[in-house]
Amino acid sequence: MTVKILLVEDTDTQLKFLRDGLVEQGFEVETATNGSEAYKKVYAYAPDIVVSDIKMPAIDGYQLCRMLKNTEETKKIPIILLTVLENKIDSFWGKKSGAQLFLSKSIDIKELATNINSTVRRYPVSEEYKQELKAKNNADNSAQFRLNTILNDLLLKSVFSNEFRNLSDFLNYERILVEKLFLLLSSFVEYHVAGIYFASPDDFAENIMYIDTLGRNLSKNMLSDVSYDFFRKMEEQKSLKNTKFEVVRMLLGKELDYEFGDLSSKIIIPFVFDKKLIGGICFYTRQDIDYSSFRYFDIMISELLTIFKMKYQYTEKEFMSVLDGLTGLYNRRQFEIGLEQEVNRTKRHPSDFSLAILDIDFFKKVNDTYGHQYGDYVLKTVANLMKQSFRKTDLLYRYGGEELVMIMPETNIEGAVIPVQRLRRMVEDYDFEYNGVKAKVTVSIGLTMNYQNMNSSADILKSADEALYKAKEGGRNRVVLYEQ
C-alpha cells in the first residue's frame, strides 16, 4: 500500500522540489503551505506521516507538532521535522514537541525517502485509526484555537507545578510546610477533612498526622476514626511502632454537623520511595467525588511525591548527623547534649532519671581472636538488643568504642535496674554467630541516677563510671548500682 505523506512547506519552490522528489520515490503526497492548513488536512487526508518545515509564519512546525501530539485522534501519526537550523537547542525542541525525527532540509531526497519508510514501519497508523480520524468533525476547531488551548493548558500545568515547588523553602519547618500545603490543596481540592503525614527515618519517632478540617471543630471520636483509617492504610506499607495525630488549622468555629460515616468519598495515598514509606496524604468529603478523575491529579501526586522525597531526605540527613554509623544509636555528641538537657529539665521540674553505662566484656579479645568485622557485628547486635529492651522514651547512645549509654527519663534507680538486668541477660543468652563462627558475649553495666548531691552532668556520668568499674572488678557480666 502506498504511503501517504502530508508535506508542509511555506516556500513554493521548496514545496515543489520536495513534492516532486517524494512522488518520484513512490509516495502519495498531499501538501499544505502553513500550520493552520496542515492541521485541517490531517483530518481530511488522514496521512501515514507528516513531513513539515519548522520555520513557518503564524504556526510553526514545533507548534503544529505539539498540537497533533496533544490531540487524542492525531497523536499516533508520526512526524518528521525539516529545518536548515542545526543548533542542538533546535533538535532538543523538535524532540520535546513530539517529533519522531529531526532532519536537515539539505538531506538527499533518497535518504529522506529511506527515513520516511523506516519511520512509517516503526510507527504504523492503522486504516481503522485513519477512518476514525476522517470521521471526526473538526470544522469548528481552527488550528489557532487548538494551539491556544494547548498553550493555556501548558501554562496552567506550569503554574500548578510551581505552586508546589515553591514550598521546598520550608522543608526544615515542618509545621509551616504543612500549613502551606493545606492552604494550597484546599484551593483546588474538594474536601471536608484532609490529613498529611511525614514519615521519619527514625523508627522510634512519633508518627504525627496533621489534620485540616477547614476551620470546623472535630470531635474526638471522629478524629480517632480518621486517624485509624489513615494509619491502617499506611501500615500496609510499613509496620509503624508509634502513631499519634495532631491538628493543624483547626480554628475555633462551628461544630461539625456530620459524622465519619457521612464522609462518603475518600482517597488515601501512601508515598513510597526506594521501597520506603516516606509519608502519605488523605482527603475525605461528603460529596460524591472520584478524586482520581481530577484534571491535574497525576501532576498533583507527582509534585507531592517530590516534596515528600525532599522532606524525607532532609530529615534523614539531619537524623544521620546525630547517629553513630555502625550501631544506629545516637552518637557521643548527642549524648552530651541529651544528658545536659535531662539534668536541666529535672532541675526545673524535679523528677528522677537514671543513667547506665554498658561495656562489652573482653571486647579487645573478640577483635583480636575473630577480627574487627566480628567485633562490629557484636556491637551492632548488642545495640539492637538494647533497642528491644528499653522504652521508646529512653535514649540510647554509643559513647565510644565498646561503651554504650542509656538515659532513662522519669525513672529512679530501682525502676531502671529491671530493663538493665533484662538487657544483660539477653546478651548473655544470645548466640552470636558471624560467617559461621559462634561466640558467647557478656556485658558489664554501671547504673546511677540523679541523686540530690549531684549538681552537674559530669557528676552523674562520673558516678556511672565508678559503678561500671566495680562491675568489671567484681567479675564482669553483672549490673552494679552506684552507692552514695
Coordinates of C-alpha atoms in Angstrom, one line a residue:
M1 CA 0.0 0.0 0.0
T2 CA 1.3 3.4 -1.0
V3 CA 2.5 5.6 1.9
K4 CA 0.5 8.8 2.2
I5 CA 2.5 11.9 3.2
L6 CA 1.2 15.3 4.3
L7 CA 4.0 17.7 3.2
V8 CA 4.0 21.1 5.0
E9 CA 6.2 23.9 3.5
D10 CA 5.6 27.6 3.1
T11 CA 8.1 28.2 0.3
D12 CA 6.6 27.4 -3.2
T13 CA 10.0 26.4 -4.7
Q14 CA 10.9 24.1 -1.8
L15 CA 7.4 22.6 -1.7
K16 CA 7.5 21.7 -5.4
F17 CA 11.0 20.3 -5.1
L18 CA 10.1 18.0 -2.2
R19 CA 6.7 17.0 -3.5
D20 CA 8.1 16.0 -6.9
G21 CA 11.0 14.1 -5.4
L22 CA 8.8 12.2 -3.0
V23 CA 6.3 11.3 -5.7
E24 CA 9.2 10.1 -7.8
Q25 CA 10.1 7.8 -4.9
G26 CA 6.7 6.3 -5.0
F27 CA 4.8 8.2 -2.2
E28 CA 1.3 9.7 -2.4
V29 CA 1.8 13.3 -1.4
E30 CA -0.7 16.0 -0.1
T31 CA 0.6 19.5 0.6
A32 CA -0.1 22.4 2.9
T33 CA 1.6 25.8 2.9
N34 CA 1.1 26.6 6.6
G35 CA 0.4 25.1 10.0
S36 CA -3.2 26.0 10.1
E37 CA -4.0 24.4 6.7
A38 CA -1.9 21.4 7.7
Y39 CA -3.9 20.9 10.9
K40 CA -7.2 20.8 9.0
K41 CA -5.8 18.5 6.2
V42 CA -4.6 15.9 8.8
Y43 CA -8.3 15.2 9.4
A44 CA -9.4 15.4 5.8
Y45 CA -6.4 13.4 4.3
A46 CA -5.5 11.0 7.2
P47 CA -1.9 10.6 6.3
D48 CA 0.5 7.9 7.3
I49 CA 3.1 10.5 8.2
V50 CA 3.6 14.3 8.3
V51 CA 6.7 15.9 7.0
S52 CA 6.9 19.5 7.9
D53 CA 9.2 22.5 7.7
I54 CA 9.9 24.2 11.1
K55 CA 10.3 27.9 10.0
M56 CA 6.8 29.0 9.0
P57 CA 4.7 32.1 9.8
A58 CA 2.0 32.2 12.4
I59 CA 2.0 28.5 13.4
D60 CA 5.5 26.9 13.0
G61 CA 6.5 23.3 12.8
Y62 CA 7.1 22.9 16.5
Q63 CA 3.6 24.2 17.3
L64 CA 2.0 22.0 14.6
C65 CA 3.8 19.0 16.0
R66 CA 2.7 19.9 19.6
M67 CA -0.9 20.3 18.5
L68 CA -1.0 17.0 16.7
K69 CA 0.7 15.1 19.5
N70 CA -1.6 16.6 22.2
T71 CA -4.8 15.6 20.4
E72 CA -6.0 12.1 21.0
E73 CA -7.2 11.5 17.4
T74 CA -4.0 12.6 15.8
K75 CA -1.2 11.7 18.3
K76 CA -0.3 8.4 16.7
I77 CA 0.6 9.9 13.3
P78 CA 4.4 10.1 13.1
I79 CA 6.1 13.4 12.3
I80 CA 9.4 14.4 10.7
L81 CA 10.6 18.0 11.1
L82 CA 12.8 19.5 8.4
T83 CA 15.0 22.6 9.1
V84 CA 18.0 24.5 7.9
L85 CA 18.9 25.1 11.6
E86 CA 21.4 22.8 13.1
N87 CA 21.8 24.1 16.7
K88 CA 21.4 21.5 19.4
I89 CA 18.6 23.5 21.0
D90 CA 16.6 23.2 17.8
S91 CA 17.0 19.4 17.9
F92 CA 16.0 19.5 21.6
W93 CA 12.8 21.4 20.9
G94 CA 12.0 19.1 18.0
K95 CA 12.2 16.0 20.2
K96 CA 10.3 17.7 23.1
S97 CA 7.5 18.7 20.7
G98 CA 6.9 15.0 20.0
A99 CA 8.5 14.6 16.5
Q100 CA 9.9 11.2 15.6
L101 CA 12.8 12.6 13.6
F102 CA 14.5 15.9 13.2
L103 CA 16.3 16.2 9.8
S104 CA 18.2 18.8 7.8
K105 CA 16.5 20.3 4.7
S106 CA 19.7 19.6 2.7
I107 CA 19.2 15.9 3.1
D108 CA 19.2 13.9 -0.2
I109 CA 15.7 13.0 -1.4
K110 CA 16.5 9.3 -1.4
E111 CA 17.8 9.4 2.1
L112 CA 14.7 11.3 3.1
A113 CA 12.6 8.6 1.5
T114 CA 14.5 5.9 3.4
N115 CA 13.9 7.8 6.7
I116 CA 10.2 8.1 5.9
N117 CA 9.8 4.4 5.1
S118 CA 11.6 3.3 8.3
T119 CA 9.6 5.8 10.4
V120 CA 6.2 4.6 9.0
R121 CA 7.3 0.9 9.6
R122 CA 8.2 1.8 13.2
Y123 CA 5.1 3.9 13.9
P124 CA 2.3 2.4 11.7
V125 CA -1.1 4.0 11.6
S126 CA -3.9 1.5 11.1
E127 CA -6.7 2.0 8.5
E128 CA -9.2 1.9 11.3
Y129 CA -7.4 4.8 13.1
K130 CA -7.4 6.8 9.8
Q131 CA -11.0 6.2 9.2
E132 CA -11.9 7.3 12.7
L133 CA -9.8 10.4 12.1
K134 CA -11.7 11.3 8.9
A135 CA -15.0 10.8 10.7
K136 CA -14.1 13.4 13.3
N137 CA -15.9 16.7 12.6
N138 CA -13.1 19.2 13.2
A139 CA -14.5 22.1 11.2
D140 CA -15.2 24.2 14.2
N141 CA -11.8 23.8 15.7
S142 CA -9.3 26.0 14.0
A143 CA -5.6 25.4 14.4
Q144 CA -5.2 28.6 16.3
F145 CA -8.0 27.7 18.7
R146 CA -6.4 24.3 19.3
L147 CA -3.0 25.9 19.7
N148 CA -4.3 28.4 22.3
T149 CA -6.0 25.6 24.2
I150 CA -2.7 23.6 24.4
L151 CA -0.6 26.7 25.4
N152 CA -3.1 27.6 28.1
D153 CA -3.1 24.0 29.4
L154 CA 0.7 24.0 29.5
L155 CA 0.7 27.4 31.3
L156 CA -1.8 26.1 33.8
K157 CA 0.3 23.0 34.4
S158 CA 3.4 25.0 34.8
V159 CA 1.8 27.4 37.3
F160 CA 0.3 24.4 39.1
S161 CA 3.7 22.7 39.4
N162 CA 5.4 25.9 40.5
E163 CA 3.0 26.4 43.4
F164 CA 4.1 23.1 44.8
R165 CA 7.8 23.6 44.1
N166 CA 7.8 27.0 45.9
L167 CA 7.1 25.0 49.1
S168 CA 10.6 23.5 49.1
D169 CA 11.8 26.5 51.0
F170 CA 10.0 25.2 54.1
L171 CA 11.4 21.7 54.3
N172 CA 13.1 22.4 57.7
Y173 CA 10.0 24.0 59.1
E174 CA 7.5 21.1 59.1
R175 CA 4.6 22.9 60.8
I176 CA 4.8 25.8 58.3
L177 CA 5.2 23.4 55.4
V178 CA 2.1 21.5 56.4
E179 CA 0.0 24.7 56.8
K180 CA 1.1 26.0 53.4
L181 CA 0.3 22.6 51.8
F182 CA -3.2 22.6 53.3
L183 CA -3.7 26.2 52.1
L184 CA -2.6 25.2 48.6
L185 CA -4.6 21.9 48.5
S186 CA -7.8 23.5 49.8
S187 CA -7.7 26.0 47.0
F188 CA -8.4 23.3 44.3
V189 CA -9.3 20.0 46.0
E190 CA -12.8 19.5 47.4
Y191 CA -12.6 18.0 51.0
H192 CA -14.1 18.3 54.4
V193 CA -11.2 16.6 56.2
A194 CA -7.7 16.2 55.0
G195 CA -4.6 14.7 56.5
I196 CA -0.8 14.8 55.9
Y197 CA 1.8 12.5 57.4
F198 CA 5.6 12.8 57.0
A199 CA 7.4 9.5 57.8
S200 CA 10.7 9.7 59.8
P201 CA 13.8 7.6 59.2
D202 CA 13.9 7.2 63.0
D203 CA 11.8 4.1 63.8
F204 CA 11.2 5.4 67.3
A205 CA 10.0 8.9 66.2
E206 CA 6.3 9.7 66.7
N207 CA 4.3 9.3 63.6
I208 CA 2.3 12.5 63.5
M209 CA -0.8 13.0 61.3
Y210 CA -1.7 16.7 60.7
I211 CA -5.4 17.2 60.1
D212 CA -7.2 20.0 58.4
T213 CA -11.0 20.5 58.8
L214 CA -11.3 23.9 57.1
G215 CA -11.9 25.7 60.4
R216 CA -14.5 23.4 61.9
N217 CA -14.3 21.6 65.2
L218 CA -13.7 17.9 65.0
S219 CA -15.0 15.5 67.7
K220 CA -12.5 13.2 69.4
N221 CA -14.4 10.2 68.1
M222 CA -14.2 11.4 64.5
L223 CA -10.6 12.4 64.9
S224 CA -9.8 8.9 66.1
D225 CA -11.8 7.3 63.2
V226 CA -10.0 9.3 60.6
S227 CA -6.5 8.7 62.0
Y228 CA -7.2 5.0 62.5
D229 CA -8.5 4.7 58.9
F230 CA -5.4 6.6 57.6
F231 CA -2.7 4.8 59.6
R232 CA -4.2 1.4 58.8
K233 CA -3.5 2.2 55.1
M234 CA 0.0 3.4 56.0
E235 CA 0.8 0.2 57.8
E236 CA 0.2 -1.8 54.6
Q237 CA 3.5 -0.2 53.5
K238 CA 5.4 -0.3 56.8
S239 CA 4.8 -1.5 60.4
L240 CA 4.6 1.7 62.4
K241 CA 5.9 1.4 66.0
N242 CA 4.1 4.5 67.2
T243 CA 1.2 6.6 65.9
K244 CA -0.1 9.9 67.0
F245 CA -2.2 12.6 65.4
E246 CA -2.1 16.3 65.7
V247 CA -4.4 19.0 64.4
V248 CA -3.4 21.9 62.2
R249 CA -5.5 24.9 61.2
M250 CA -8.4 23.7 63.4
L251 CA -9.7 27.2 64.2
L252 CA -12.4 27.8 66.7
G253 CA -15.6 27.8 64.8
K254 CA -18.8 25.8 64.1
E255 CA -19.1 22.3 65.3
L256 CA -19.2 19.7 62.6
D257 CA -22.8 18.7 61.7
Y258 CA -21.7 15.3 60.3
E259 CA -20.0 12.1 61.5
F260 CA -17.3 9.9 60.0
G261 CA -19.8 7.7 58.3
D262 CA -21.1 10.7 56.3
L263 CA -17.8 11.1 54.5
S264 CA -18.8 9.1 51.5
S265 CA -15.8 9.7 49.3
K266 CA -12.2 9.4 50.3
I267 CA -8.7 8.8 48.9
I268 CA -5.7 7.7 50.9
I269 CA -2.3 7.9 49.2
P270 CA 0.9 6.4 50.7
F271 CA 4.1 7.8 49.2
V272 CA 6.8 5.2 48.8
F273 CA 10.3 5.9 47.6
D274 CA 13.2 3.5 47.3
K275 CA 10.9 0.8 48.9
K276 CA 10.5 3.0 52.0
L277 CA 7.3 4.7 53.2
I278 CA 8.1 8.4 53.3
G279 CA 4.6 9.7 54.1
G280 CA 1.0 9.9 53.0
I281 CA -1.9 12.2 52.3
C282 CA -5.7 11.7 52.5
F283 CA -8.9 13.5 51.6
Y284 CA -12.4 12.9 52.9
T285 CA -15.6 14.6 51.7
R286 CA -19.3 14.3 52.0
Q287 CA -19.7 14.8 48.3
D288 CA -19.7 12.1 45.7
I289 CA -16.3 12.6 44.1
D290 CA -13.8 10.4 42.2
Y291 CA -10.6 12.1 43.2
S292 CA -8.5 10.2 40.6
S293 CA -10.5 11.9 37.8
F294 CA -9.4 15.3 38.9
R295 CA -7.9 17.1 35.9
Y296 CA -4.4 17.6 37.3
F297 CA -4.5 14.6 39.7
D298 CA -1.3 13.0 38.2
I299 CA 0.6 16.2 38.3
M300 CA -0.5 16.9 41.9
I301 CA 0.6 13.4 43.0
S302 CA 3.9 13.8 41.2
E303 CA 4.6 17.1 42.8
L304 CA 3.6 15.9 46.2
L305 CA 5.8 12.9 45.9
T306 CA 8.7 15.2 45.1
I307 CA 8.0 17.3 48.2
F308 CA 7.7 14.2 50.4
K309 CA 11.0 12.8 49.0
M310 CA 12.9 16.1 49.6
K311 CA 11.4 16.3 53.1
Y312 CA 12.3 12.7 54.0
Q313 CA 15.9 13.1 52.6
Y314 CA 16.3 16.4 54.6
T315 CA 15.1 14.6 57.8
E316 CA 17.3 11.6 57.0
K317 CA 20.3 13.8 56.6
E318 CA 19.6 15.6 59.9
F319 CA 18.9 12.2 61.6
M320 CA 22.1 10.6 60.3
S321 CA 24.2 13.5 61.5
V322 CA 23.2 12.6 65.1
L323 CA 23.7 8.9 64.8
D324 CA 26.6 6.5 65.2
G325 CA 27.0 5.0 61.7
L326 CA 27.8 1.5 63.0
T327 CA 25.2 0.8 65.7
G328 CA 22.4 3.2 64.7
L329 CA 22.4 4.6 68.2
Y330 CA 22.8 8.3 68.9
N331 CA 26.4 9.5 68.9
R332 CA 28.6 10.8 71.7
R333 CA 27.9 14.4 70.9
Q334 CA 24.2 13.8 71.2
F335 CA 24.7 12.0 74.5
E336 CA 26.4 15.1 75.9
I337 CA 23.6 17.3 74.7
G338 CA 20.9 14.8 75.9
L339 CA 22.4 14.4 79.3
E340 CA 22.7 18.2 79.8
Q341 CA 19.1 18.7 78.7
E342 CA 17.9 16.0 81.1
V343 CA 19.8 17.5 84.0
N344 CA 18.4 20.9 83.3
R345 CA 14.9 19.6 82.9
T346 CA 14.9 17.8 86.2
K347 CA 16.2 21.0 87.9
R348 CA 13.2 23.0 86.5
H349 CA 10.7 20.2 87.2
P350 CA 12.1 18.0 89.9
S351 CA 12.0 14.3 89.0
D352 CA 14.2 11.3 88.7
F353 CA 16.2 10.0 85.8
S354 CA 18.7 7.1 85.6
L355 CA 21.9 6.6 83.6
A356 CA 23.6 3.3 82.7
I357 CA 26.9 2.7 81.0
L358 CA 27.5 -0.7 79.3
D359 CA 30.8 -2.1 78.4
I360 CA 31.2 -5.3 76.3
D361 CA 33.4 -7.7 78.3
F362 CA 36.8 -8.5 76.8
F363 CA 35.9 -6.8 73.5
K364 CA 39.5 -6.4 72.5
K365 CA 39.9 -10.1 72.8
V366 CA 36.9 -10.6 70.5
N367 CA 38.6 -8.3 67.9
D368 CA 42.0 -10.0 68.3
T369 CA 40.5 -13.5 68.1
Y370 CA 37.8 -13.2 65.4
G371 CA 38.7 -9.9 63.6
H372 CA 37.3 -6.4 63.6
Q373 CA 34.3 -7.4 61.4
Y374 CA 33.2 -9.8 64.1
G375 CA 33.7 -7.0 66.6
D376 CA 31.5 -4.7 64.6
Y377 CA 28.8 -7.5 64.3
V378 CA 28.9 -7.9 68.1
L379 CA 28.5 -4.1 68.7
K380 CA 25.6 -3.8 66.3
T381 CA 23.9 -6.9 67.8
V382 CA 24.2 -5.6 71.4
A383 CA 22.8 -2.2 70.2
N384 CA 19.8 -4.0 68.6
L385 CA 19.2 -5.9 71.9
M386 CA 19.3 -2.5 73.7
K387 CA 16.5 -1.2 71.4
Q388 CA 14.4 -4.2 72.2
S389 CA 15.0 -3.9 76.0
F390 CA 14.1 -0.2 76.6
R391 CA 11.1 2.0 76.2
K392 CA 10.6 4.4 73.2
T393 CA 11.1 7.3 75.6
D394 CA 14.5 6.0 76.8
L395 CA 17.6 7.4 75.0
L396 CA 20.3 5.1 73.7
Y397 CA 23.8 6.2 72.7
R398 CA 27.2 4.9 71.6
Y399 CA 29.6 6.6 74.0
G400 CA 32.7 5.4 72.3
G401 CA 34.5 2.1 71.5
E402 CA 32.6 -0.7 73.1
E403 CA 30.8 1.5 75.6
L404 CA 27.1 2.2 75.2
V405 CA 24.9 4.5 77.3
M406 CA 21.3 4.6 78.3
I407 CA 19.3 7.6 79.7
M408 CA 16.0 6.7 81.3
P409 CA 13.8 9.7 82.0
E410 CA 11.2 9.7 84.8
T411 CA 12.9 6.6 86.2
N412 CA 14.6 6.0 89.6
I413 CA 17.4 3.6 90.1
E414 CA 15.1 0.8 91.4
G415 CA 12.9 1.1 88.3
A416 CA 15.9 1.3 86.0
V417 CA 17.6 -1.9 87.2
I418 CA 14.8 -4.0 85.7
P419 CA 15.4 -3.2 82.0
V420 CA 19.1 -3.0 82.5
Q421 CA 19.2 -6.5 84.0
R422 CA 16.9 -7.7 81.3
L423 CA 19.4 -6.5 78.7
R424 CA 22.4 -8.1 80.5
R425 CA 20.6 -11.5 80.4
M426 CA 19.6 -11.1 76.8
V427 CA 23.2 -10.5 75.8
E428 CA 24.4 -13.4 77.9
D429 CA 21.8 -15.8 76.4
Y430 CA 22.3 -14.6 72.8
D431 CA 24.1 -16.9 70.4
F432 CA 26.4 -14.7 68.5
E433 CA 27.4 -16.1 65.0
Y434 CA 29.1 -14.4 62.1
N435 CA 30.4 -16.0 59.0
G436 CA 29.9 -19.4 60.6
V437 CA 31.9 -18.5 63.8
K438 CA 30.0 -18.8 67.1
A439 CA 30.9 -16.9 70.3
K440 CA 29.4 -16.0 73.6
V441 CA 29.5 -12.4 74.8
T442 CA 28.6 -10.7 78.1
V443 CA 28.4 -7.1 79.3
S444 CA 29.1 -5.2 82.4
I445 CA 26.8 -2.3 83.4
G446 CA 27.2 0.6 85.8
L447 CA 23.9 2.2 86.9
T448 CA 23.2 5.5 88.7
M449 CA 20.6 8.3 88.9
N450 CA 20.4 12.0 89.6
Y451 CA 20.9 12.0 93.3
Q452 CA 20.4 15.3 95.1
N453 CA 24.1 15.8 95.9
M454 CA 24.9 15.7 92.2
N455 CA 24.9 19.1 90.7
S456 CA 26.1 18.5 87.2
S457 CA 26.0 16.1 84.3
A458 CA 29.7 15.4 84.9
D459 CA 28.9 14.3 88.5
I460 CA 26.3 11.8 87.2
L461 CA 28.5 10.5 84.5
K462 CA 31.4 10.0 86.9
S463 CA 29.1 8.0 89.3
A464 CA 28.0 5.7 86.5
D465 CA 31.7 5.2 85.5
E466 CA 32.5 4.2 89.1
A467 CA 29.7 1.7 89.2
L468 CA 30.9 0.3 85.8
Y469 CA 34.4 0.0 87.2
K470 CA 33.1 -2.0 90.2
A471 CA 31.1 -4.3 87.8
K472 CA 34.3 -5.1 86.0
E473 CA 36.4 -5.6 89.1
G474 CA 33.6 -7.8 90.6
G475 CA 34.0 -10.4 87.8
R476 CA 32.1 -8.8 84.8
N477 CA 28.7 -9.9 83.4
R478 CA 26.9 -8.0 86.1
V479 CA 25.0 -4.8 86.9
V480 CA 26.3 -2.7 89.7
L481 CA 24.3 0.2 91.2
Y482 CA 26.2 3.3 92.3
E483 CA 26.2 3.7 96.1
Q484 CA 26.5 7.2 97.5

